[in-house]
Coordinates of C-alpha atoms and ligand atoms in Angstrom, one line a residue:
M24 CA -2.3 18.5 -19.6
P25 CA -4.6 15.7 -20.4
I26 CA -7.0 14.3 -17.8
T27 CA -6.5 10.6 -16.9
N28 CA -9.0 7.8 -17.2
A29 CA -8.9 7.4 -13.4
E30 CA -9.9 11.0 -12.9
I31 CA -12.7 10.8 -15.4
A32 CA -14.0 7.7 -13.8
E33 CA -14.0 9.4 -10.4
V34 CA -16.1 12.2 -11.8
F35 CA -18.6 9.8 -13.3
D36 CA -18.8 7.9 -9.9
R37 CA -19.6 11.2 -8.1
L38 CA -22.0 12.2 -10.8
A39 CA -23.9 8.9 -10.3
A40 CA -24.1 9.6 -6.6
L41 CA -25.4 13.2 -7.2
V42 CA -28.0 11.9 -9.7
E43 CA -29.1 9.4 -7.1
I44 CA -29.5 12.1 -4.5
E45 CA -31.6 14.1 -6.9
G46 CA -33.8 11.0 -7.2
D47 CA -33.4 10.8 -10.9
S48 CA -34.0 7.6 -12.7
P49 CA -32.0 4.6 -11.4
F50 CA -31.3 3.8 -15.0
K51 CA -29.2 6.9 -15.3
V52 CA -27.4 6.2 -12.0
R53 CA -26.4 2.8 -13.2
A54 CA -25.3 4.1 -16.6
Y55 CA -22.9 6.5 -14.9
Q56 CA -21.6 3.9 -12.6
R57 CA -21.1 1.5 -15.4
A58 CA -19.3 4.2 -17.4
A59 CA -17.0 4.7 -14.4
R60 CA -16.2 1.0 -14.3
T61 CA -15.7 0.8 -18.1
I62 CA -13.4 3.8 -18.1
T63 CA -11.3 2.4 -15.2
S64 CA -10.6 -0.8 -17.1
L65 CA -10.0 0.8 -20.4
P66 CA -6.5 0.0 -21.9
V67 CA -6.2 3.3 -23.7
E68 CA -6.4 6.8 -22.4
L69 CA -9.6 8.6 -23.3
S70 CA -7.8 11.9 -23.7
Q71 CA -5.7 10.3 -26.5
M72 CA -8.8 8.9 -28.2
V73 CA -10.4 12.3 -28.2
Q74 CA -7.2 13.9 -29.5
E75 CA -7.2 11.3 -32.3
T76 CA -10.9 12.0 -32.9
A77 CA -11.7 8.3 -32.4
D78 CA -15.3 7.5 -31.9
L79 CA -15.8 6.9 -28.2
R80 CA -19.1 5.2 -28.8
A81 CA -17.2 2.3 -30.3
V82 CA -16.2 1.4 -26.7
K83 CA -18.6 -1.1 -25.3
G84 CA -20.6 0.5 -22.5
I85 CA -20.2 4.1 -23.7
G86 CA -23.2 5.5 -25.5
E87 CA -24.0 8.9 -27.1
Q88 CA -24.5 10.8 -23.9
I89 CA -21.6 9.4 -22.0
A90 CA -19.3 10.0 -25.0
A91 CA -20.4 13.7 -25.1
K92 CA -19.6 14.1 -21.4
I93 CA -16.2 12.5 -21.8
H94 CA -15.5 14.7 -24.7
E95 CA -16.5 17.7 -22.6
I96 CA -14.3 16.8 -19.6
V97 CA -11.3 15.9 -21.8
T98 CA -11.5 19.2 -23.8
T99 CA -12.5 21.6 -21.0
G100 CA -11.2 19.8 -17.9
Q101 CA -14.7 20.0 -16.4
M102 CA -18.1 18.4 -16.7
Q103 CA -20.7 21.2 -16.4
S104 CA -23.6 19.0 -15.4
Y105 CA -21.5 17.6 -12.5
E106 CA -20.2 21.0 -11.5
R107 CA -23.7 22.4 -11.4
K108 CA -25.1 19.5 -9.2
K109 CA -22.0 19.7 -7.0
A110 CA -22.5 23.5 -6.4
A111 CA -26.1 23.0 -5.5
L112 CA -25.3 20.4 -2.8
P113 CA -25.6 21.3 0.9
E114 CA -22.3 21.5 2.8
G115 CA -20.8 18.2 4.0
V116 CA -22.6 15.8 1.6
L117 CA -19.5 15.1 -0.5
T118 CA -17.3 14.6 2.6
I119 CA -19.7 12.2 4.2
L120 CA -20.1 10.4 0.9
E121 CA -16.4 9.5 1.1
V122 CA -17.0 7.4 4.1
P123 CA -17.2 3.7 3.2
G124 CA -20.6 2.2 3.8
I125 CA -22.6 5.4 3.4
G126 CA -24.7 5.7 0.2
P127 CA -25.6 8.9 -1.6
K128 CA -29.1 9.3 -0.2
T129 CA -28.0 8.5 3.4
A130 CA -25.1 11.0 3.1
Y131 CA -27.6 13.6 1.9
R132 CA -29.9 12.9 4.8
I133 CA -27.1 13.0 7.4
A134 CA -26.0 16.4 6.1
T135 CA -29.5 17.9 5.8
D136 CA -31.6 16.3 8.5
L137 CA -28.8 16.0 11.1
G138 CA -26.8 19.1 10.0
V139 CA -23.6 17.0 10.0
T140 CA -20.9 18.5 7.8
T141 CA -17.6 16.9 9.0
V142 CA -16.4 13.4 9.7
D143 CA -15.9 14.3 13.4
E144 CA -19.5 15.3 13.6
L145 CA -20.5 12.2 11.7
E146 CA -18.6 10.0 14.2
R147 CA -20.6 11.6 17.1
A148 CA -23.9 11.2 15.2
L149 CA -23.1 7.6 14.6
A150 CA -22.1 7.0 18.2
D151 CA -25.2 8.6 19.8
G152 CA -27.7 6.8 17.6
R153 CA -28.9 9.7 15.4
V154 CA -27.7 8.1 12.2
A155 CA -29.2 4.7 13.2
A156 CA -32.6 6.4 13.5
L157 CA -32.6 7.4 9.8
P158 CA -34.6 5.3 7.4
R159 CA -32.7 2.3 6.0
M160 CA -29.9 2.6 8.5
G161 CA -30.3 0.7 11.8
E162 CA -27.8 -0.2 14.5
K163 CA -25.9 -2.9 12.7
A164 CA -25.1 -0.7 9.7
T165 CA -24.1 2.3 11.9
E166 CA -21.9 0.1 14.0
S167 CA -20.0 -1.2 11.0
I168 CA -19.5 2.3 9.6
L169 CA -18.3 3.5 12.9
Q170 CA -15.8 0.7 13.1
T171 CA -14.5 1.4 9.6
L172 CA -14.2 5.1 10.5
Q173 CA -12.2 4.3 13.5
T174 CA -9.8 2.0 11.7
R175 CA -9.5 3.4 8.2
G176 CA -10.2 5.8 5.5
A177 CA -11.7 9.1 6.4
K178 CA -10.5 12.5 7.3
G179 CA -8.8 12.6 10.6
K180 CA -8.4 8.8 10.6
R181 CA -5.4 6.8 9.6
L182 CA -5.2 4.6 6.4
P183 CA -2.7 1.7 5.8
V184 CA 0.4 2.9 4.0
S185 CA -0.4 0.4 1.2
L186 CA -3.6 2.1 0.4
T187 CA -2.2 5.6 0.8
L188 CA 0.7 5.1 -1.6
P189 CA -1.4 4.7 -4.8
I190 CA -3.4 7.8 -3.8
A191 CA -0.3 9.8 -3.5
E192 CA 1.1 8.5 -6.8
Q193 CA -2.1 9.3 -8.6
V194 CA -2.1 12.8 -7.4
I195 CA 1.6 13.2 -8.2
A196 CA 1.0 11.9 -11.7
A197 CA -2.0 14.1 -12.3
L198 CA -0.2 17.3 -11.0
R199 CA 2.9 16.5 -13.1
E200 CA 0.8 16.3 -16.2
R201 CA -0.9 19.6 -15.6
C202 CA 2.2 21.5 -14.4
P203 CA 5.2 21.5 -16.6
S204 CA 6.7 24.2 -14.3
L205 CA 6.8 21.6 -11.5
K206 CA 10.3 20.2 -11.0
T207 CA 10.6 17.9 -8.0
L208 CA 7.5 16.4 -6.4
A209 CA 7.6 13.6 -3.8
P210 CA 6.0 12.4 -0.6
A211 CA 7.4 13.3 2.8
G212 CA 6.0 12.5 6.2
S213 CA 4.9 9.1 7.5
L214 CA 4.2 7.9 4.0
R215 CA 7.9 8.4 3.0
R216 CA 9.0 6.8 6.3
F217 CA 6.7 3.9 5.4
E218 CA 4.9 3.9 8.7
E219 CA 2.2 1.2 8.9
T220 CA -0.6 3.8 8.8
V221 CA -0.7 7.3 7.5
G222 CA -2.7 10.2 8.9
D223 CA -2.3 12.6 6.1
I224 CA -0.2 12.7 2.9
D225 CA 2.6 15.3 2.8
L226 CA 3.9 16.2 -0.7
M227 CA 6.9 18.4 -1.2
G228 CA 7.8 20.1 -4.5
T229 CA 9.9 22.7 -6.2
S230 CA 8.9 25.2 -8.8
D231 CA 9.7 28.7 -9.9
D232 CA 5.9 29.4 -9.9
P233 CA 4.5 27.9 -6.7
E234 CA 1.2 29.7 -7.0
K235 CA 0.4 28.2 -10.3
V236 CA 1.3 24.7 -9.0
L237 CA -0.9 25.2 -6.0
D238 CA -3.8 26.4 -8.1
A239 CA -3.6 23.4 -10.3
F240 CA -3.4 21.2 -7.2
A241 CA -6.6 22.6 -5.8
D242 CA -8.3 22.2 -9.2
L243 CA -7.4 18.6 -9.7
P244 CA -10.5 16.5 -10.6
L245 CA -9.5 14.0 -7.9
V246 CA -9.9 16.7 -5.2
S247 CA -13.3 16.5 -3.5
E248 CA -12.7 19.5 -1.2
V249 CA -10.1 22.3 -0.8
L250 CA -9.3 22.9 2.9
V251 CA -6.5 25.5 2.7
H252 CA -5.2 27.4 -0.3
G253 CA -2.3 29.7 0.3
P254 CA 0.7 31.0 -1.7
K255 CA 3.2 28.3 -0.5
K256 CA 0.9 25.5 0.8
A257 CA -2.4 24.0 0.1
S258 CA -4.4 21.2 1.7
V259 CA -7.1 19.2 0.0
L260 CA -9.2 16.0 0.4
V261 CA -8.8 13.2 -2.0
K262 CA -10.8 10.0 -1.4
G263 CA -11.3 11.1 2.2
M264 CA -7.6 11.6 2.8
Q265 CA -6.0 14.9 3.5
I266 CA -3.1 15.9 1.2
D267 CA -0.8 18.8 2.1
L268 CA 1.4 20.2 -0.7
R269 CA 4.3 22.6 -0.1
I270 CA 6.3 24.2 -2.9
V271 CA 9.7 25.9 -2.4
P272 CA 12.5 27.1 -4.6
E273 CA 15.0 24.3 -5.6
D274 CA 17.8 25.5 -3.3
Q275 CA 15.7 24.9 -0.2
F276 CA 14.3 21.5 -1.1
G277 CA 16.7 19.4 1.0
S278 CA 15.7 21.3 4.2
L279 CA 12.0 21.2 3.4
M280 CA 12.1 17.5 2.7
Q281 CA 14.1 16.7 5.8
Y282 CA 11.9 18.7 8.1
F283 CA 8.6 17.4 6.8
T284 CA 9.8 13.8 6.5
G285 CA 10.1 13.7 10.3
S286 CA 9.6 11.7 12.3
R287 CA 9.0 14.3 15.0
E288 CA 11.3 12.3 17.4
H289 CA 14.0 12.0 14.8
N290 CA 13.8 15.8 14.1
I291 CA 14.0 16.6 17.8
Q292 CA 17.1 14.5 18.2
L293 CA 18.6 16.1 15.1
R294 CA 17.9 19.5 16.5
E295 CA 19.5 18.6 19.8
L296 CA 22.6 17.5 18.0
A297 CA 22.6 20.8 16.0
V298 CA 22.3 22.9 19.1
R299 CA 25.4 21.2 20.6
K300 CA 27.2 22.4 17.4
G301 CA 25.9 25.9 17.8
L302 CA 23.4 25.5 14.9
S303 CA 19.7 25.7 14.6
I304 CA 17.6 23.8 12.1
N305 CA 14.3 24.7 10.5
E306 CA 12.5 24.0 7.3
Y307 CA 14.5 26.6 5.4
G308 CA 18.0 25.7 6.4
I309 CA 20.6 25.6 9.1
T310 CA 21.5 28.8 10.9
H311 CA 24.8 29.5 12.8
V312 CA 23.5 30.8 16.0
D313 CA 26.5 33.1 16.7
T314 CA 26.7 34.9 13.3
G315 CA 23.1 34.4 12.1
E316 CA 24.4 33.1 8.8
M317 CA 21.9 30.6 7.2
V318 CA 22.9 27.7 4.9
A319 CA 20.3 26.3 2.5
F320 CA 20.3 22.7 1.3
S321 CA 19.0 21.5 -2.1
D322 CA 19.3 17.9 -1.1
E323 CA 19.0 16.0 2.2
A324 CA 22.3 14.2 1.9
S325 CA 24.3 17.5 2.1
L326 CA 22.2 18.5 5.1
Y327 CA 23.1 15.4 7.0
S328 CA 26.6 15.7 5.9
Y329 CA 26.8 19.3 7.2
L330 CA 26.0 17.8 10.6
D331 CA 28.8 15.2 10.1
L332 CA 26.3 12.5 9.7
Q333 CA 25.9 9.7 7.2
Y334 CA 22.7 10.0 5.1
I335 CA 19.9 8.4 7.0
P336 CA 17.2 6.7 4.8
P337 CA 13.7 7.9 5.7
E338 CA 12.5 4.5 6.8
L339 CA 15.1 4.6 9.6
R340 CA 14.1 8.1 10.9
Q341 CA 12.2 6.7 13.8
G342 CA 13.9 8.5 16.6
L343 CA 15.7 5.3 17.9
D344 CA 19.5 5.1 17.7
E345 CA 19.8 6.1 14.0
I346 CA 21.6 9.4 14.6
D347 CA 24.3 7.8 16.8
L348 CA 24.8 5.1 14.2
A349 CA 25.0 7.7 11.4
R350 CA 27.7 9.6 13.4
Q351 CA 29.7 6.3 13.6
G352 CA 29.1 5.7 9.9
A353 CA 27.2 2.5 10.8
I354 CA 24.0 3.0 8.7
P355 CA 23.8 -0.1 6.6
H356 CA 23.0 -0.3 2.9
L357 CA 19.4 -1.2 3.1
I358 CA 17.7 -3.7 0.8
E359 CA 16.0 -2.4 -2.3
E360 CA 13.4 -3.8 -4.6
A361 CA 15.9 -4.6 -7.3
D362 CA 17.7 -6.9 -4.9
L363 CA 14.8 -9.4 -5.0
L364 CA 15.6 -12.1 -7.5
G365 CA 12.7 -14.4 -6.7
D366 CA 9.1 -14.5 -5.5
L367 CA 8.1 -17.5 -3.4
H368 CA 4.4 -17.2 -3.0
A369 CA 2.0 -17.0 -6.0
H370 CA -1.4 -18.4 -6.8
T371 CA -3.0 -19.3 -10.1
D372 CA -6.6 -19.9 -11.2
Q373 CA -6.1 -23.5 -10.0
S374 CA -6.9 -22.2 -6.5
D375 CA -8.1 -18.7 -5.7
G376 CA -5.9 -16.7 -8.1
R377 CA -7.3 -14.9 -11.2
D378 CA -4.7 -15.8 -13.8
P379 CA -3.6 -19.1 -15.3
L380 CA -0.2 -20.5 -14.6
E381 CA 1.2 -19.4 -18.0
A382 CA 0.3 -15.8 -17.3
M383 CA 1.8 -15.8 -13.8
I384 CA 5.0 -17.2 -15.1
Q385 CA 5.2 -14.8 -18.1
A386 CA 4.6 -11.8 -15.8
A387 CA 7.4 -13.0 -13.5
R388 CA 9.8 -13.3 -16.4
E389 CA 8.8 -9.8 -17.6
R390 CA 9.7 -8.5 -14.1
G391 CA 13.1 -10.1 -14.6
L392 CA 12.7 -12.6 -11.7
Q393 CA 15.1 -15.5 -11.8
Y394 CA 12.8 -17.8 -10.0
I395 CA 9.3 -18.1 -8.6
A396 CA 7.3 -20.7 -6.6
I397 CA 3.8 -21.4 -7.6
T398 CA 2.0 -22.1 -4.3
D399 CA -1.7 -22.7 -4.7
H400 CA -3.8 -23.6 -1.7
S401 CA -4.0 -27.1 -0.2
R402 CA -7.1 -29.3 0.0
S403 CA -8.6 -28.0 3.3
S404 CA -8.9 -24.4 2.0
T405 CA -12.2 -25.2 0.3
I406 CA -13.2 -21.5 0.0
A407 CA -9.9 -20.9 -1.8
N408 CA -10.6 -23.8 -4.1
G409 CA -7.7 -25.7 -2.6
L410 CA -6.2 -28.7 -4.5
N411 CA -6.8 -32.2 -3.5
E412 CA -3.9 -34.7 -4.0
D413 CA -5.0 -35.6 -7.5
R414 CA -5.3 -32.1 -8.7
L415 CA -2.0 -31.2 -7.0
R416 CA -0.2 -34.0 -8.8
H417 CA -1.4 -32.7 -12.2
H418 CA -0.6 -29.2 -11.3
V419 CA 2.9 -30.0 -10.2
Q420 CA 3.4 -32.0 -13.4
H421 CA 2.1 -29.0 -15.5
I422 CA 4.4 -26.6 -13.6
R423 CA 7.5 -28.8 -14.2
E424 CA 6.7 -29.3 -17.9
L425 CA 6.5 -25.5 -18.4
D426 CA 9.6 -25.0 -16.3
S427 CA 11.6 -27.4 -18.5
L428 CA 10.7 -25.2 -21.5
L429 CA 11.9 -22.0 -20.0
P430 CA 15.6 -21.5 -19.7
D431 CA 15.4 -18.0 -18.3
I432 CA 13.4 -18.6 -15.2
K433 CA 13.1 -21.4 -12.6
V434 CA 9.5 -22.2 -11.7
L435 CA 9.4 -24.1 -8.5
A436 CA 6.4 -26.4 -7.9
G437 CA 5.2 -25.5 -4.5
S438 CA 2.1 -25.2 -2.4
E439 CA 0.7 -23.0 0.3
V440 CA -0.2 -25.7 2.7
D441 CA -2.7 -25.1 5.6
I442 CA -1.3 -25.6 9.0
R443 CA -4.2 -27.4 10.7
A444 CA -5.5 -26.5 14.1
D445 CA -3.2 -29.1 15.8
G446 CA -0.1 -28.0 13.8
T447 CA -0.1 -30.9 11.4
M448 CA 0.1 -30.1 7.7
D449 CA -2.7 -30.4 5.2
Y450 CA -0.8 -32.8 2.9
S451 CA 1.1 -35.9 3.9
D452 CA 4.8 -35.8 4.4
E453 CA 5.2 -37.9 1.3
I454 CA 3.4 -35.4 -0.8
L455 CA 5.3 -32.5 0.7
A456 CA 8.5 -34.2 0.0
D457 CA 7.7 -34.2 -3.7
L458 CA 7.2 -30.4 -3.7
D459 CA 10.1 -28.0 -4.5
F460 CA 8.9 -25.4 -2.0
V461 CA 6.4 -25.3 0.9
V462 CA 4.7 -22.3 2.4
G463 CA 2.9 -23.2 5.7
S464 CA 0.1 -20.9 6.6
V465 CA -2.7 -20.6 9.1
H466 CA -6.1 -20.1 7.4
S467 CA -8.5 -21.5 9.9
A468 CA -9.2 -21.7 13.7
M469 CA -7.6 -18.3 14.0
E470 CA -9.2 -17.5 17.4
Q471 CA -7.1 -20.1 19.2
D472 CA -5.5 -19.0 22.5
K473 CA -1.9 -18.0 22.8
A474 CA -0.6 -21.4 23.9
A475 CA -2.5 -23.4 21.2
M476 CA -1.7 -21.0 18.4
T477 CA 2.0 -20.8 19.3
R478 CA 2.3 -24.5 19.6
R479 CA 0.5 -24.9 16.3
V480 CA 2.9 -22.7 14.3
V481 CA 6.0 -24.1 16.1
R482 CA 4.9 -27.6 15.3
A483 CA 4.6 -26.7 11.6
M484 CA 8.1 -25.3 11.7
E485 CA 9.4 -28.5 13.2
N486 CA 8.2 -30.3 10.0
P487 CA 11.3 -30.5 7.9
R488 CA 9.3 -30.0 4.7
V489 CA 8.0 -26.6 5.6
D490 CA 10.3 -24.0 4.2
V491 CA 8.6 -20.7 5.2
I492 CA 5.7 -19.6 7.4
G493 CA 3.3 -17.5 5.3
H494 CA 1.6 -14.4 6.8
L495 CA 2.6 -15.4 10.3
T496 CA 0.1 -13.3 12.3
C497 CA -2.8 -13.5 9.9
R498 CA -3.9 -9.9 10.5
L499 CA -6.0 -8.1 7.9
L500 CA -5.5 -4.4 8.3
G501 CA -8.7 -2.8 9.5
H502 CA -10.6 -6.1 9.5
R503 CA -8.9 -8.8 11.6
H504 CA -6.6 -8.6 14.6
P505 CA -3.4 -10.7 14.5
T506 CA -3.7 -14.2 16.0
N507 CA -2.6 -14.8 19.5
A508 CA 0.7 -16.5 18.4
D509 CA 3.6 -15.5 20.6
V510 CA 5.8 -14.0 17.9
E511 CA 9.0 -14.1 20.1
V512 CA 8.6 -17.8 20.7
V513 CA 7.8 -18.5 17.1
L514 CA 10.8 -16.5 15.9
Q515 CA 13.0 -18.5 18.3
A516 CA 11.6 -21.7 16.9
A517 CA 12.2 -20.4 13.4
L518 CA 15.8 -19.9 14.3
R519 CA 16.1 -23.4 15.9
T520 CA 14.4 -25.2 13.0
G521 CA 15.9 -23.1 10.2
T522 CA 12.4 -22.1 8.9
A523 CA 12.2 -18.8 7.1
V524 CA 9.5 -16.3 7.9
E525 CA 7.6 -14.5 5.2
I526 CA 7.1 -10.8 4.8
N527 CA 3.8 -10.9 3.0
C528 CA 3.3 -7.9 0.6
L529 CA -0.5 -8.1 0.1
P530 CA -1.7 -4.5 0.8
H531 CA -4.2 -5.6 3.5
R532 CA -1.8 -8.0 5.1
L533 CA 1.7 -6.6 5.4
D534 CA 2.6 -9.5 7.6
I535 CA 5.0 -9.8 9.4
K536 CA 5.2 -6.1 10.3
D537 CA 8.2 -3.9 10.7
T538 CA 8.9 -4.5 14.4
H539 CA 8.6 -8.3 14.0
A540 CA 11.0 -8.2 11.0
R541 CA 13.4 -6.1 13.0
R542 CA 13.4 -8.8 15.7
A543 CA 13.8 -11.6 13.2
R544 CA 16.7 -9.7 11.7
D545 CA 18.4 -9.3 15.0
L546 CA 17.9 -12.9 15.9
G547 CA 19.2 -14.0 12.5
V548 CA 16.0 -15.6 11.4
P549 CA 16.0 -15.9 7.6
M550 CA 13.2 -13.9 5.9
I551 CA 11.6 -14.1 2.5
I552 CA 9.7 -11.2 0.9
S553 CA 6.8 -12.7 -1.1
T554 CA 4.0 -11.0 -2.8
D555 CA 1.3 -13.7 -2.4
S556 CA 0.2 -12.7 -5.8
H557 CA -3.4 -13.6 -6.8
K558 CA -3.1 -11.9 -10.2
F559 CA 0.0 -11.0 -12.2
E560 CA -0.2 -7.3 -11.3
D561 CA 0.3 -8.2 -7.6
Y562 CA 4.0 -8.9 -8.2
S563 CA 4.5 -5.1 -8.1
Q564 CA 3.5 -5.1 -4.5
A565 CA 6.9 -6.3 -3.6
R566 CA 7.8 -2.8 -2.8
L567 CA 5.5 -2.9 0.2
G568 CA 7.5 -5.7 1.7
I569 CA 10.7 -3.9 0.9
G570 CA 9.3 -0.9 2.9
I571 CA 8.8 -3.2 5.9
A572 CA 12.2 -4.7 5.5
R573 CA 13.9 -1.4 5.3
R574 CA 12.1 -0.1 8.4
A575 CA 13.5 -3.3 10.0
W576 CA 17.1 -2.3 9.0
C577 CA 17.3 -5.3 6.6
E578 CA 20.2 -5.6 4.2
P579 CA 20.0 -8.0 1.3
K580 CA 21.8 -10.6 3.4
H581 CA 18.9 -10.8 5.8
V582 CA 16.4 -11.8 3.0
L583 CA 16.9 -15.2 1.3
N584 CA 15.2 -14.3 -2.0
T585 CA 18.0 -11.8 -2.8
L586 CA 20.2 -14.8 -3.4
P587 CA 20.6 -16.2 -6.9
L588 CA 18.6 -19.5 -7.5
E589 CA 21.4 -21.9 -6.6
G590 CA 22.3 -20.0 -3.4
F591 CA 18.6 -19.7 -2.5
L592 CA 18.0 -23.5 -2.9
A593 CA 21.2 -24.4 -1.1
S594 CA 20.2 -22.1 1.7
I595 CA 16.7 -23.5 2.0
K596 CA 17.9 -27.1 1.9
G597 CA 20.9 -26.3 4.1
H598 CA 18.5 -24.8 6.7
K599 CA 16.0 -27.6 6.7
R600 CA 16.2 -30.5 4.4
R601 CA 19.2 -32.4 5.5
Ligands
DGT19 P1 0.9 11.3 10.1 O1 0.6 12.3 9.1 O2 0.2 11.5 11.4 O3 0.9 9.9 9.6 O4 2.5 11.5 10.5 P2 3.6 12.5 9.9 O5 4.9 12.1 10.5 O6 3.5 12.6 8.4 O7 3.2 13.9 10.6 P3 2.6 15.2 10.0 O8 1.9 15.1 8.7 O9 1.9 15.9 11.1 O10 4.0 16.1 9.7 C1 5.0 15.6 8.8 C2 6.3 15.8 9.4 O11 6.6 17.2 9.6 C3 6.5 15.2 10.8 O12 6.9 13.9 10.8 C4 7.5 16.1 11.4 C5 7.4 17.4 10.7 N1 6.6 18.4 11.5 C6 5.3 18.8 11.3 N2 5.0 19.7 12.2 C7 6.1 19.9 13.0 C8 6.4 20.7 14.1 O13 5.5 21.5 14.5 N3 7.6 20.7 14.6 C9 8.6 19.8 14.1 N4 9.8 19.8 14.6 N5 8.3 19.0 13.1 C10 7.1 19.1 12.5
CA20 CA1 1.6 13.2 7.3
CA21 CA1 0.7 16.8 7.2
ZN22 ZN1 -1.4 -17.2 -0.4

């Protein structure tokens, strides 16, 4: 049960904070922080290095002392110096430290001077000015912390699904490594339904030895606080997010999963249906009310089938009309990640991406994509290092040269072109005409009123060279509200002009959102799921867009980049470029 690099890094990060609280030398603090960063970006697992008795000091940034600490945590699962410091801390410091914008010393002062131990209390102390009165705080800082607290990332608050998913996966991976007796382990709740924000993470598992699994769960190095620790269930805090874990025997897993996946509304409707059949549902099974006989379900599909329903994918369990449709056998086969054959929005180091063109193409090939569009920023996006006409010409030429050498992938020479405040495009029509693919996006003057913003986007759609509108509402989760564009009017214009609408997969964007995508689907507006990759790892965010599309009841036919290249190009051209 080896400890992962991410977990070791987390401990070093917290150690740095505790050392800072103690007022020890800043040199030490920085050394631990640096160690955490080094460890995070290490390509090999430290546990493996220790096992192979490799010299850790050979790693740049890891010296004698750090190496000894790593050795200790890998071999014993704990770091004594950290555990000692942690045990000596006043209550609440670690919890407060999880809140973004609060440094170690401030967290300590808030806990000791103000006696604040929970996030709720912290929120009050922020609001009534007690925190602002502390040294080095002030009103501006407290206001921004309060704002963060209210939108994201702390106990009792909701976090975007895109940020929650990696936390859940990290915990699942860590627990799996430590618990060979663990069989199934998967998220339920709002995370599984792919709600836009998640209040807490619900994990469901099966094991013959639940207590052992729950003990290991509470002991995970990622865990900053244990809230509940019982025989069947435990709750902990990881990175400020509450995680509940329930473990049952295998033959009950279907019922457990169904119950805790929700949504509440869906479950209420399901229960009403069951009552009409003389049945009652709970987390353990379905009971025949007249005889008292209970049936257990090891998987969800057999539970739905027992109620004469088609299986309902979690993303559709929203308490709308899904149960009626399942009774009629009308639940569609929803789009899946493997259906995506192309990615139509990617940046390189020519604008604000991290990786060179070659690396972006290579990663797309490795993902098995049949086509991609390279869409660097246009000239007006100066902060994003947008390309002027001259640089664009060279870039396009370079893309086409590379493309001609690669028989297994089509690389389209495109651009993400700014839609200017008046709705005109940032390159001339002549230049646009020479591109294979054009994403039109708003990146400036985002505060325009409804009429102006709507007119602006519609005008861009009316340009026959604009294939798709990128991140239509421009929201940044927790940071920026959507623009005032009238989405209904814009979608109608998309339909009329044959312009596609993007589902942007960047974790902080997720734009358009599920309800907009549902409307687009119902109207027949073509959609494209794009990652807007700024580095090659971003291609894997496609699953976030898939989650949105699935919540919008999308099948492959509703999303253009499920088409093979020829079909995709024909469809784009057929829609617009007559
Ligand atoms: P969240 O955590 O606020 O993002 O939303 P959920 O949906 O994950 O809600 P949560 O964590 O409170 O509970 C998970 C699911 O478990 C929920 O969707 C429905 C089910 N559930 C929880 N408590 C109850 C309950 O008291 N009655 C019923 N019928 N279902 C419940
Ligand atoms: Ca939940
Ligand atoms: Ca929960
Ligand atoms: Zn972009």
